[in-house]
Coordinates of C-alpha atoms and ligand atoms in Angstrom, one line a residue:
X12 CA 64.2 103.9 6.0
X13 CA 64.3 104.7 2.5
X14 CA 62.1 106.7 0.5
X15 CA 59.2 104.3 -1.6
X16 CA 56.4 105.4 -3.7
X17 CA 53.2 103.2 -4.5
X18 CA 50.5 103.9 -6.9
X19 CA 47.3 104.0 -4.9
X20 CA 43.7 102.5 -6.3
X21 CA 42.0 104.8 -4.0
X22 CA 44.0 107.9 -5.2
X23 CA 44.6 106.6 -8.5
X24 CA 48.2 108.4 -8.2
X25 CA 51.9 107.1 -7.1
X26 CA 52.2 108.5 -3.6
X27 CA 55.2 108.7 -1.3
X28 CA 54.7 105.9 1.0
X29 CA 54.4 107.4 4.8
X30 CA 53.4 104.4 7.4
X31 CA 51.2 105.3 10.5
X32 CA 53.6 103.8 12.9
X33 CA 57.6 103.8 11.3
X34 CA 59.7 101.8 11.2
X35 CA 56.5 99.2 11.0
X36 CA 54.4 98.7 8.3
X37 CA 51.1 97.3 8.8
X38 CA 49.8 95.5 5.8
X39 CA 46.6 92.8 4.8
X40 CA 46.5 90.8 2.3
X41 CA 43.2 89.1 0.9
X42 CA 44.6 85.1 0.9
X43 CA 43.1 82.4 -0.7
X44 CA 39.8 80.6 -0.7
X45 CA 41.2 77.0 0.0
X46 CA 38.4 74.9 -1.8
X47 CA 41.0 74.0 -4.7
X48 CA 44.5 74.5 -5.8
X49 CA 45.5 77.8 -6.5
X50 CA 46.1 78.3 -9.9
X51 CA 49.3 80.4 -11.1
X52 CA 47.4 83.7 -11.2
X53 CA 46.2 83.6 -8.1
X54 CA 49.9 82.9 -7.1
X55 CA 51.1 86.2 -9.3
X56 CA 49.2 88.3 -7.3
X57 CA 51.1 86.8 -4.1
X58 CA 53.9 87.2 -6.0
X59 CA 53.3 91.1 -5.8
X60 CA 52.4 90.6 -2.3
X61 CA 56.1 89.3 -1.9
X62 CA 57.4 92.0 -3.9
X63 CA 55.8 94.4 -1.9
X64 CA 57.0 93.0 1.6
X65 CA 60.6 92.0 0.4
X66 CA 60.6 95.7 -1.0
X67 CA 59.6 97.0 2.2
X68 CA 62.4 95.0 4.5
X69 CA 64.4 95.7 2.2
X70 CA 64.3 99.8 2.7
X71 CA 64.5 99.2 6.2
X72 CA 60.9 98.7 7.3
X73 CA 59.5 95.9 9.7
X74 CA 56.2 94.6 8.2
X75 CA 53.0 93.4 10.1
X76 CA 51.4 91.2 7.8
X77 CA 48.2 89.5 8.3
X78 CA 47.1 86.8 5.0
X79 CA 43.7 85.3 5.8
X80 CA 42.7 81.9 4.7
X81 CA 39.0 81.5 3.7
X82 CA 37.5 78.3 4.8
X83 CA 33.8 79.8 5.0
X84 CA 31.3 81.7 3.6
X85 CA 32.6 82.5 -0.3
X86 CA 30.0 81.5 -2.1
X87 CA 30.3 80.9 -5.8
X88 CA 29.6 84.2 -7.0
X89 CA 31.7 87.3 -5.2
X90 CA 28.1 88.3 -3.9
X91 CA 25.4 86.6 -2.1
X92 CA 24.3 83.7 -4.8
X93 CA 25.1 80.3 -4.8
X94 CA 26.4 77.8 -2.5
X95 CA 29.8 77.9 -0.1
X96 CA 32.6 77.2 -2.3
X97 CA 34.1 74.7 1.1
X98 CA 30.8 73.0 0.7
X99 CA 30.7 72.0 -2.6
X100 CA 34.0 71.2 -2.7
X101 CA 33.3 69.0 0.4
X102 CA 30.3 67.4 -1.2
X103 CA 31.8 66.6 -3.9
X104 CA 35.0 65.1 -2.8
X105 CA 32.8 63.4 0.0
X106 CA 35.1 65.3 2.9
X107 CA 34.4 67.5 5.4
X108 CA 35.3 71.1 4.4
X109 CA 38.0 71.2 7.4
X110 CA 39.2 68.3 5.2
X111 CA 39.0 70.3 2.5
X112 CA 40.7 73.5 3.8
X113 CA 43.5 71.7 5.7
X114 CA 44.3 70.0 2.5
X115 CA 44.7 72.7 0.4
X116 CA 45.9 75.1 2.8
X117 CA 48.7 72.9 3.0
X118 CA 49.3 73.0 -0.9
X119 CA 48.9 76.5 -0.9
X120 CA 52.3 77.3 1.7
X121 CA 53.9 74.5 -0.4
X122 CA 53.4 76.6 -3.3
X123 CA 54.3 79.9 -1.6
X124 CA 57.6 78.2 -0.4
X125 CA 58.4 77.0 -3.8
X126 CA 57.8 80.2 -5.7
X127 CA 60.4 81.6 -2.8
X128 CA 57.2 83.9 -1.3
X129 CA 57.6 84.5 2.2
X130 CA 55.1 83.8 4.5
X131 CA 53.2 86.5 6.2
X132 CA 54.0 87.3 9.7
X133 CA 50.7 86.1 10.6
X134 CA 48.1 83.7 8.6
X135 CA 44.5 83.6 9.8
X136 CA 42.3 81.5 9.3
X137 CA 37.9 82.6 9.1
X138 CA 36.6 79.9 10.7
X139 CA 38.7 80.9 13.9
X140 CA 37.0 84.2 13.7
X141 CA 33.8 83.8 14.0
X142 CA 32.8 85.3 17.3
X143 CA 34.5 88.4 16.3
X144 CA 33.0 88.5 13.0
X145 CA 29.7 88.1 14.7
X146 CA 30.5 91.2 17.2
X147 CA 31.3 93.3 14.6
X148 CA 28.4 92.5 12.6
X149 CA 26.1 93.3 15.7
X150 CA 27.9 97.0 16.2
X151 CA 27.1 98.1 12.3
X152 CA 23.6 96.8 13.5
X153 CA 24.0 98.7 16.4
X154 CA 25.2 101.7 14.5
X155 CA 22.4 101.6 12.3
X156 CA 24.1 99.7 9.0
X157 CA 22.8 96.7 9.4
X158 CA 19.4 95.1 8.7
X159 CA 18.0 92.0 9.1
X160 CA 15.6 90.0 6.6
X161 CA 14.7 86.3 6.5
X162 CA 17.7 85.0 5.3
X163 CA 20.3 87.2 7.2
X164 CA 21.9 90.4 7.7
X165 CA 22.3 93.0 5.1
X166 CA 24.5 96.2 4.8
X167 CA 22.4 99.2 3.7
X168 CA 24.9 100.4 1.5
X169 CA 22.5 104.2 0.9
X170 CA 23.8 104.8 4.8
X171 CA 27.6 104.6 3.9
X172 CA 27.8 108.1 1.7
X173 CA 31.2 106.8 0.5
X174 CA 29.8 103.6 -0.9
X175 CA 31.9 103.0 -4.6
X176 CA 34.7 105.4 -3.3
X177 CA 37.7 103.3 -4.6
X178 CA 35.7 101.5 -7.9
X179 CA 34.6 105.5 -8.5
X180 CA 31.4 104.2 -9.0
X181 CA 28.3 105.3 -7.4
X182 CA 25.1 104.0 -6.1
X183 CA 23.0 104.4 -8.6
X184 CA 25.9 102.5 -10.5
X185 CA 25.8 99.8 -8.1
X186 CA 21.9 99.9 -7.9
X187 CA 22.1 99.5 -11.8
X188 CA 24.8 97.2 -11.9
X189 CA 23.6 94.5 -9.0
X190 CA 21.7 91.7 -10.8
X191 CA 17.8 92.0 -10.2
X192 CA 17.1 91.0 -6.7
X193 CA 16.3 87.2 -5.7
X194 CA 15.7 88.5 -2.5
X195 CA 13.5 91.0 -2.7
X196 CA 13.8 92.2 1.4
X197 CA 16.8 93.7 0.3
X198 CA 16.2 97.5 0.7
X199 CA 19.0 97.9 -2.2
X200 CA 19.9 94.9 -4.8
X201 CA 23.5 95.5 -4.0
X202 CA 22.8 95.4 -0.2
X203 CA 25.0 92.4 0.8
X204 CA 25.2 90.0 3.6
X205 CA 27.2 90.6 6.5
X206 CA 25.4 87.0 8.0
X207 CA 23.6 84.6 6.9
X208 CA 21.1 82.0 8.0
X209 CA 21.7 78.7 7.8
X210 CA 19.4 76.7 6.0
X211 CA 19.2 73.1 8.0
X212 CA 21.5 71.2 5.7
X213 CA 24.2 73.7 5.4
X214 CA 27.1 71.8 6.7
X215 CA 29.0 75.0 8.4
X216 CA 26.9 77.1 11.0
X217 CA 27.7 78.6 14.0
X218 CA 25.3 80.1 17.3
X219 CA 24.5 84.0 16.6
X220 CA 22.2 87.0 17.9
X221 CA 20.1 85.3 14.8
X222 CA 19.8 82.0 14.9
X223 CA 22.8 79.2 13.5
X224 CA 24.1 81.0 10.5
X225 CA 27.7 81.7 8.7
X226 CA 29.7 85.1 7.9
X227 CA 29.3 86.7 4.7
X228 CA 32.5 86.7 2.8
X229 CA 33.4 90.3 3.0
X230 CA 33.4 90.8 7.0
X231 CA 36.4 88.4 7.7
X232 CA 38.5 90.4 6.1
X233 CA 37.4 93.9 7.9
X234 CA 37.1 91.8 11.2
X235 CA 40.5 90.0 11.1
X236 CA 42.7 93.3 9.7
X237 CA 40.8 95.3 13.1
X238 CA 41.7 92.3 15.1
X239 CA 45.5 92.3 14.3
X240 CA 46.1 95.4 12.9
X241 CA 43.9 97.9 14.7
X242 CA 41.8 100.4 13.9
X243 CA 44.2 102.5 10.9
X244 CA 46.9 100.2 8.9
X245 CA 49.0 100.7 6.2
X246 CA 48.3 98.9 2.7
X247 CA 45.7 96.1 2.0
X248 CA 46.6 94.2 -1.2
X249 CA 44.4 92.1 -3.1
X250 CA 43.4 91.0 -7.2
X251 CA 42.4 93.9 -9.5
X252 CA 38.6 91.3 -9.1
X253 CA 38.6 92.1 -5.8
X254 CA 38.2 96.5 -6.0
X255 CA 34.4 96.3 -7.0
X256 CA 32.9 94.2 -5.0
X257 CA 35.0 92.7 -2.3
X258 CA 37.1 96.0 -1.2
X259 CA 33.8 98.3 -1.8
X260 CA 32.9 96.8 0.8
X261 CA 35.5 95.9 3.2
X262 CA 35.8 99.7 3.3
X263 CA 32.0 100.2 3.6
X264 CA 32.2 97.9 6.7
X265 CA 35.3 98.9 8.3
X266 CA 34.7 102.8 7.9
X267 CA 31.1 102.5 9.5
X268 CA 32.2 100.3 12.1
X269 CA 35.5 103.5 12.9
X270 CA 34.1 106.5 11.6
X271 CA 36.6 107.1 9.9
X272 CA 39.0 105.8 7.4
X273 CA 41.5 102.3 8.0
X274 CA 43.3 102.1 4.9
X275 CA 45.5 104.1 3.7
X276 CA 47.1 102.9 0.8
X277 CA 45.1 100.4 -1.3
X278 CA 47.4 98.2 -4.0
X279 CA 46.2 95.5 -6.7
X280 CA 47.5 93.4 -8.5
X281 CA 46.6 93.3 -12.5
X282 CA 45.7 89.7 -13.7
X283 CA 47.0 86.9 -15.5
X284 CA 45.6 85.8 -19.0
X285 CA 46.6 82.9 -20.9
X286 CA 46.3 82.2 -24.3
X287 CA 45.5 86.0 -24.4
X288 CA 42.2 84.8 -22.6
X289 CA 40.5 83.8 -19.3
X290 CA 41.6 81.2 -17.2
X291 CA 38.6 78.7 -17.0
X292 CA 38.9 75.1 -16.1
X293 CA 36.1 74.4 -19.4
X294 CA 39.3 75.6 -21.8
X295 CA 41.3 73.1 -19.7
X296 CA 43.7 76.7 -18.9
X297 CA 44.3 76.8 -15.5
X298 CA 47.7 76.0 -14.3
X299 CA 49.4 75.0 -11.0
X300 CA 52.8 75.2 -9.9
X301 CA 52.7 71.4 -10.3
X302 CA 51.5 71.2 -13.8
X303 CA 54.8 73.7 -14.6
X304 CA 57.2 71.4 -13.2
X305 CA 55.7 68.2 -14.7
X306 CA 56.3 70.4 -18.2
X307 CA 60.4 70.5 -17.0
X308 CA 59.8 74.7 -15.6
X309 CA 61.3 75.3 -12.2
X310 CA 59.2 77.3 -9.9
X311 CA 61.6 80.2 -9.6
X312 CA 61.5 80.1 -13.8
X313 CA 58.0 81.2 -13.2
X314 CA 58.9 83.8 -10.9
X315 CA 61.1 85.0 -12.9
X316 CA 58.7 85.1 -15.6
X317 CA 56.0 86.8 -12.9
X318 CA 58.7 89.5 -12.1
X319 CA 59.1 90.5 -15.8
X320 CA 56.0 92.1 -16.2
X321 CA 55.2 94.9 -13.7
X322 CA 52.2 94.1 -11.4
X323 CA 49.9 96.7 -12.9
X324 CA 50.1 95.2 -16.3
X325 CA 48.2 92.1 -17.3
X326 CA 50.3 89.6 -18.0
X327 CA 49.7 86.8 -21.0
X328 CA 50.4 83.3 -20.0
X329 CA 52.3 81.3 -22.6
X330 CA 54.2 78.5 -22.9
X331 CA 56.5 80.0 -25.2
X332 CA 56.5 82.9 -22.6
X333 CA 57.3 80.6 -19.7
X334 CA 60.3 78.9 -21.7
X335 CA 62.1 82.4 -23.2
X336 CA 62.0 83.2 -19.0
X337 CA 62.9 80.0 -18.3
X338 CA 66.2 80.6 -20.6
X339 CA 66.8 84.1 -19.6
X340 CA 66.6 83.0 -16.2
X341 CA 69.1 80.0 -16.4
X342 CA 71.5 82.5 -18.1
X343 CA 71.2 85.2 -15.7
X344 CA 72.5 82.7 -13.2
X345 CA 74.6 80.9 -14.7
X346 CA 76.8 84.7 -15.2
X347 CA 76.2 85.2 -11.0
X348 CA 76.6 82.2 -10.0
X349 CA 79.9 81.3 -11.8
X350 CA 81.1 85.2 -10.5
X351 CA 81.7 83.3 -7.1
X352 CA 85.2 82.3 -7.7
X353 CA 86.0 85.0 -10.5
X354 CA 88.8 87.9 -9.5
X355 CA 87.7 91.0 -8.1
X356 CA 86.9 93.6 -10.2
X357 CA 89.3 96.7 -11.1
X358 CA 88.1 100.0 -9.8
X359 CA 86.2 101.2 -12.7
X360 CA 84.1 97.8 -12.6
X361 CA 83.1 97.7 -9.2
X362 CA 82.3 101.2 -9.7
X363 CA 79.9 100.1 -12.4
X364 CA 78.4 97.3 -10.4
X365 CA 77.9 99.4 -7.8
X366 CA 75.7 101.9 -10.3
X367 CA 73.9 98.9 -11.1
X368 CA 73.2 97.4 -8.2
X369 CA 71.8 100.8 -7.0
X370 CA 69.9 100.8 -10.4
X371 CA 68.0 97.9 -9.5
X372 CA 67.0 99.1 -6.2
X373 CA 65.9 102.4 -7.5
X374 CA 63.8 100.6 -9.9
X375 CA 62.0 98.3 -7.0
X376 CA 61.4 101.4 -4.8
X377 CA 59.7 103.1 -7.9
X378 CA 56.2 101.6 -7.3
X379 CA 57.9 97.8 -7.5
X380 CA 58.8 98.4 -10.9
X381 CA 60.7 94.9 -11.0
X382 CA 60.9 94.8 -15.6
X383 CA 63.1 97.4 -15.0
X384 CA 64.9 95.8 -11.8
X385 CA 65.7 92.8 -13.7
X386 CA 66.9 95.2 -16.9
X387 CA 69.6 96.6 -14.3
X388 CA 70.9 93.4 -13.0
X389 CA 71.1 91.7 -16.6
X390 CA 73.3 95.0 -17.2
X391 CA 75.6 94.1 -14.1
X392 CA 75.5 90.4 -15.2
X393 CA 76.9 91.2 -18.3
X394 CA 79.8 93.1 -16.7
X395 CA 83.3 91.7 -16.9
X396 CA 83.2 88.1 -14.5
X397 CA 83.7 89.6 -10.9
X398 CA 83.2 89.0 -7.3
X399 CA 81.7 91.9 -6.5
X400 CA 78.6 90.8 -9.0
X401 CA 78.3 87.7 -7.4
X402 CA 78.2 89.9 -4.0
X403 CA 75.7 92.5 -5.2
X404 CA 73.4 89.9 -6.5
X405 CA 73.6 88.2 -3.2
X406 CA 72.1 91.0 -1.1
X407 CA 69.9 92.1 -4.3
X408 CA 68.3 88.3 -3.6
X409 CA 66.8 89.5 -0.7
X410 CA 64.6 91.9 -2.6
X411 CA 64.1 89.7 -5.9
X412 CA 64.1 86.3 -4.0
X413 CA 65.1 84.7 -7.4
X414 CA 68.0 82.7 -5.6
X415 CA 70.4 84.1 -8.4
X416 CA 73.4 83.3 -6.7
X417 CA 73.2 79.3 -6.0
X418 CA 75.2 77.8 -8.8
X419 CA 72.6 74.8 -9.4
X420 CA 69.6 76.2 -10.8
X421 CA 72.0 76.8 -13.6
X422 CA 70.9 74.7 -17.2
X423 CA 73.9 75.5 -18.6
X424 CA 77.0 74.9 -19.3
X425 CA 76.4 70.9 -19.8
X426 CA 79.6 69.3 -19.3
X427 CA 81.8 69.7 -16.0
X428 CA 84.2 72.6 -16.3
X429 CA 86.4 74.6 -14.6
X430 CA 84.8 78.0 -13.2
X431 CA 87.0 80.1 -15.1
X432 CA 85.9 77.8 -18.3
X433 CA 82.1 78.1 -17.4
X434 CA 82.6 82.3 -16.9
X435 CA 83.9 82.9 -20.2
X436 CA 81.0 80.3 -21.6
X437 CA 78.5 82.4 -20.1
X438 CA 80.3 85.9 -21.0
X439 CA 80.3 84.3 -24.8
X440 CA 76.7 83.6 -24.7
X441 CA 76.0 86.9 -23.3
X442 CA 77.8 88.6 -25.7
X443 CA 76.0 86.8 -28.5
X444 CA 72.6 87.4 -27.4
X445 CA 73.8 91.2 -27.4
X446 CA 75.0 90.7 -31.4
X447 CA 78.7 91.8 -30.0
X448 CA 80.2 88.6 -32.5
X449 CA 83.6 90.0 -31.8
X450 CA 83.7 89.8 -28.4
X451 CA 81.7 86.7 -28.9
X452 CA 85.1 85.7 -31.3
X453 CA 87.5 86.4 -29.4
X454 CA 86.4 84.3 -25.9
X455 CA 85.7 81.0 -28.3
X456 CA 89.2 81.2 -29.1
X457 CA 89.9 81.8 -25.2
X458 CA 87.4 78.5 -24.7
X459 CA 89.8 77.1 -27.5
X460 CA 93.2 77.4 -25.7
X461 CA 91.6 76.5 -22.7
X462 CA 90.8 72.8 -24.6
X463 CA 87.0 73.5 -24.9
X464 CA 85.0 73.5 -27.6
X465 CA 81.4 75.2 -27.6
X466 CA 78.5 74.7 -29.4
X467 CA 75.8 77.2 -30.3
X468 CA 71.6 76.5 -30.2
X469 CA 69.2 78.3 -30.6
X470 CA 68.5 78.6 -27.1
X471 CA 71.8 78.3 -25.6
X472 CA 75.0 76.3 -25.8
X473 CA 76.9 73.1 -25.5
X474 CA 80.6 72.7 -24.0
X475 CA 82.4 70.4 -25.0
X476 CA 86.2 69.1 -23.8
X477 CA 88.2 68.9 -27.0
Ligands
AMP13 P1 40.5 83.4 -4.5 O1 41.2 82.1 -3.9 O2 39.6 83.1 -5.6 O3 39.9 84.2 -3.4 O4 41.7 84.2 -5.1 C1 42.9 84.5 -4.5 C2 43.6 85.7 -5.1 O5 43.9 85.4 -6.5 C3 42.8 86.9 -5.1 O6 43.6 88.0 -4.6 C4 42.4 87.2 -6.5 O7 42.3 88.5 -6.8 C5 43.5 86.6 -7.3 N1 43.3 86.1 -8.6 C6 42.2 85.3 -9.1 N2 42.3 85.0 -10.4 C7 43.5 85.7 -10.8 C8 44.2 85.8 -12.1 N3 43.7 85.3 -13.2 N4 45.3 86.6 -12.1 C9 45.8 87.2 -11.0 N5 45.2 87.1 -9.8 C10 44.1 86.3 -9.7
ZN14 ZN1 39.6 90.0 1.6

């Protein structure tokens, strides 16, 4: 296995990466509420989930990874407030919320498929959970963490001493920060439910120790990572939203329920803006992967676009933004793709396409630094037409999952051409986007003897047979 290193929330520091169990990696990531479409930041931060797991196979590892899908208990606000997202969705579209779940659930993996994100080893699902969710919830009673008030079951967060641990915020801070109490058995405001009771008309309710009642949000994610990943595991991903409220207290359940601590390495991705603002469906903002390819974008454009920024930075949403990756991308493998039938390289080439190839696994093993992954392989790209680039970006695909290497997500050129034609086009162009107008020179008059003429854009090029 080769040597990675990820920055840790809990640590706040790049670590060496050391699973419990090598060569296996054991790893949960928080999955989707599925009461809508996911929107395209919710799908950057499983694009980091993908860079992560592609990075770890990659070095060798086997990965264990457990997604869940929430179908209950996620009320409108992170906290205890409001009504069950599934419900109101339900309601609303005048379904039931399996309807609902199944529906979207089913969107979701069409999206993850598209945006070349491979699926998690295992997907589970909170409404197949319960009874373990309600087991667990009766050991932290058990144990002394638990409480129970009118309307449900409450952890007393003043019992776990460790409470705010990876938000480095403390109680008082939570106390402080929880909005004032609309439940005033609460022994703390920002006591939150571990169950609650069902009020007569809530559509989802299961039997329990405490009457008919659903799970609070937070305990199917520390129920289902015990359940398939045991009592220690390796990395739990999630949004940068989630490390206040949701992982506070995952790990506030999970380490009173053990005794000691489950995760060990705890990675987030940073969110996506657009416009430079929130996404919020009143600014008519929020994106799907459909809405991108009614607008002409190819999913892989957008991961592309995703991969360009590294996953601790925000990341602005543009149009604009969307098209210059869009471009970039098409370029990018356009050069690969039309390596496939090029010569092979002299030594001091492949020599060089070997450094970068290396480069851009360096780069992905440095805390997923992907910017400068993509920086590397745009410097082999840009090499002299070879089949050993073609090669290297075929088993580099495995990491980036950007499909580099199949010829027809290629814009350009326009016109059918020979390969060795459509090489020196895309050589020209990328000598022209690095200002080298001699080199740039010099292949149009190759293009010219070969009977093609080429015409420049802005954006890219036309050929043309003369
Ligand atoms: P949800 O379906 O609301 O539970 O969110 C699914 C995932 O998307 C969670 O991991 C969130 O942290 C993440 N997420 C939500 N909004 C954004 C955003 N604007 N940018 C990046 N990730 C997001
Ligand atoms: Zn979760």
């Amino acid at each position: 296995m080769d040597k990675l290193q990820f920055y840790n929330t809990l640590t706040r520091k790049k670590e060496e990466f050391t699973p419990v169990n090598p060569p296996l990696v054991t790893m949960y990531s928080c999955g989707p509420t599925v009461y809508n479409y996911a929107h395209i930041g919710n799908l950057r931060t499983y694009v980091f989930m993908d860079e992560l797991r592609r990075t770890l196979k990659f070095a060798g590892y086997k990965t264990k990874s457990v997604m869940n899908i929430t179908d209950v208990g996620h009320l409108t606000s992170d906290g205890d407030d409001g009504e069950d997202k599934m419900q109101t969705a339900a309601k609303k579209q005048n379904k039931s919320p399996e309807q609902i779940a199944a529906f979207y659930s089913e969107v979701f993996f069409k999206d993850l498929e598209r945006l070349n994100i491979l699926k998690p080893e295992i997907i589970a699902k909170a409404t197949d959970n319960i009874d373990e969710m309600i087991d667990f919830v009766k050991t932290l009673c058990e144990k002394g963490y638990g409480y129970e008030t009118d309307d449900g079951i409450y952890f007393d967060i003043s019992k776990f001493d460790e409470y705010g641990k990876l938000s480095r915020c403390n109680i008082e801070d939570a106390l402080a920060g929880a909005r004032v109490a609309v439940n005033t058995q609460k022994r703390h405001p920002a006591d939150f439910a571990l169950w609650k009771k069902a009020e007569k008309n809530h559509i989802m309710q299961w039997q329990s120790p405490w009457g008919m009642g659903y799970p609070g949000w937070h305990i199917e994610c520390s129920t289902m990572s015990k359940k398939f990943l045991g009592e220690r595991f390796d990395i739990h991903t999630g949004g940068v939203d989630h490390i206040p409220i949701h992982h506070e207290n995952e790990i506030a359940q999970s380490e009173a329920y053990e005794g000691h601590k489950v995760v060990n390495t705890w990675m987030h991705g940073e969110f996506m803006l657009v416009d430079g603002g929130k996404m919020s469906k009143s600014l008519g903002n929020v994106y799907t992967v459909d809405d991108l390819i009614a607008r002409g974008y190819s999913p892989l454009a957008f991961r592309y676009f995703c991969l360009n920024t590294h996953y601790r930075n925000k990341l602005n949403f543009t149009f604009d933004g969307l098209s210059g990756a869009a471009t970039a991308y098409n370029r990018l493998c356009g050069l690969i793709s039309a390596c496939k039938t090029a010569p092979h390289a002299d030594n001091n080439t492949a020599q060089k396409v070997a450094e970068q190839k290396a480069a851009v696994i360096a780069a992905v093993y440095d805390d997923l630094n992907y910017p400068l992954a993509l920086g590397e392989l745009w410097t082999m790209a840009k090499l002299p037409a070879c089949r050993e680039i073609y090669d290297a970006a075929e088993v580099l695909n495995a990491v980036l999952g950007l499909d580099l290497h199949v010829p027809h997500v290629s814009a350009a050129p326009t016109v059918e051409a020979p390969d060795e034609v459509k090489q020196i086009a895309e050589q020209r162009f990328a000598a022209r986007q690095n200002k080298d107008w001699a080199t740039s020179d010099e292949l149009r008059n190759k293009l010219d003897a070969l009977g093609y003429a080429v015409l420049d854009s802005k954006t890219g090029y036309e050929l043309k047979k003369k």
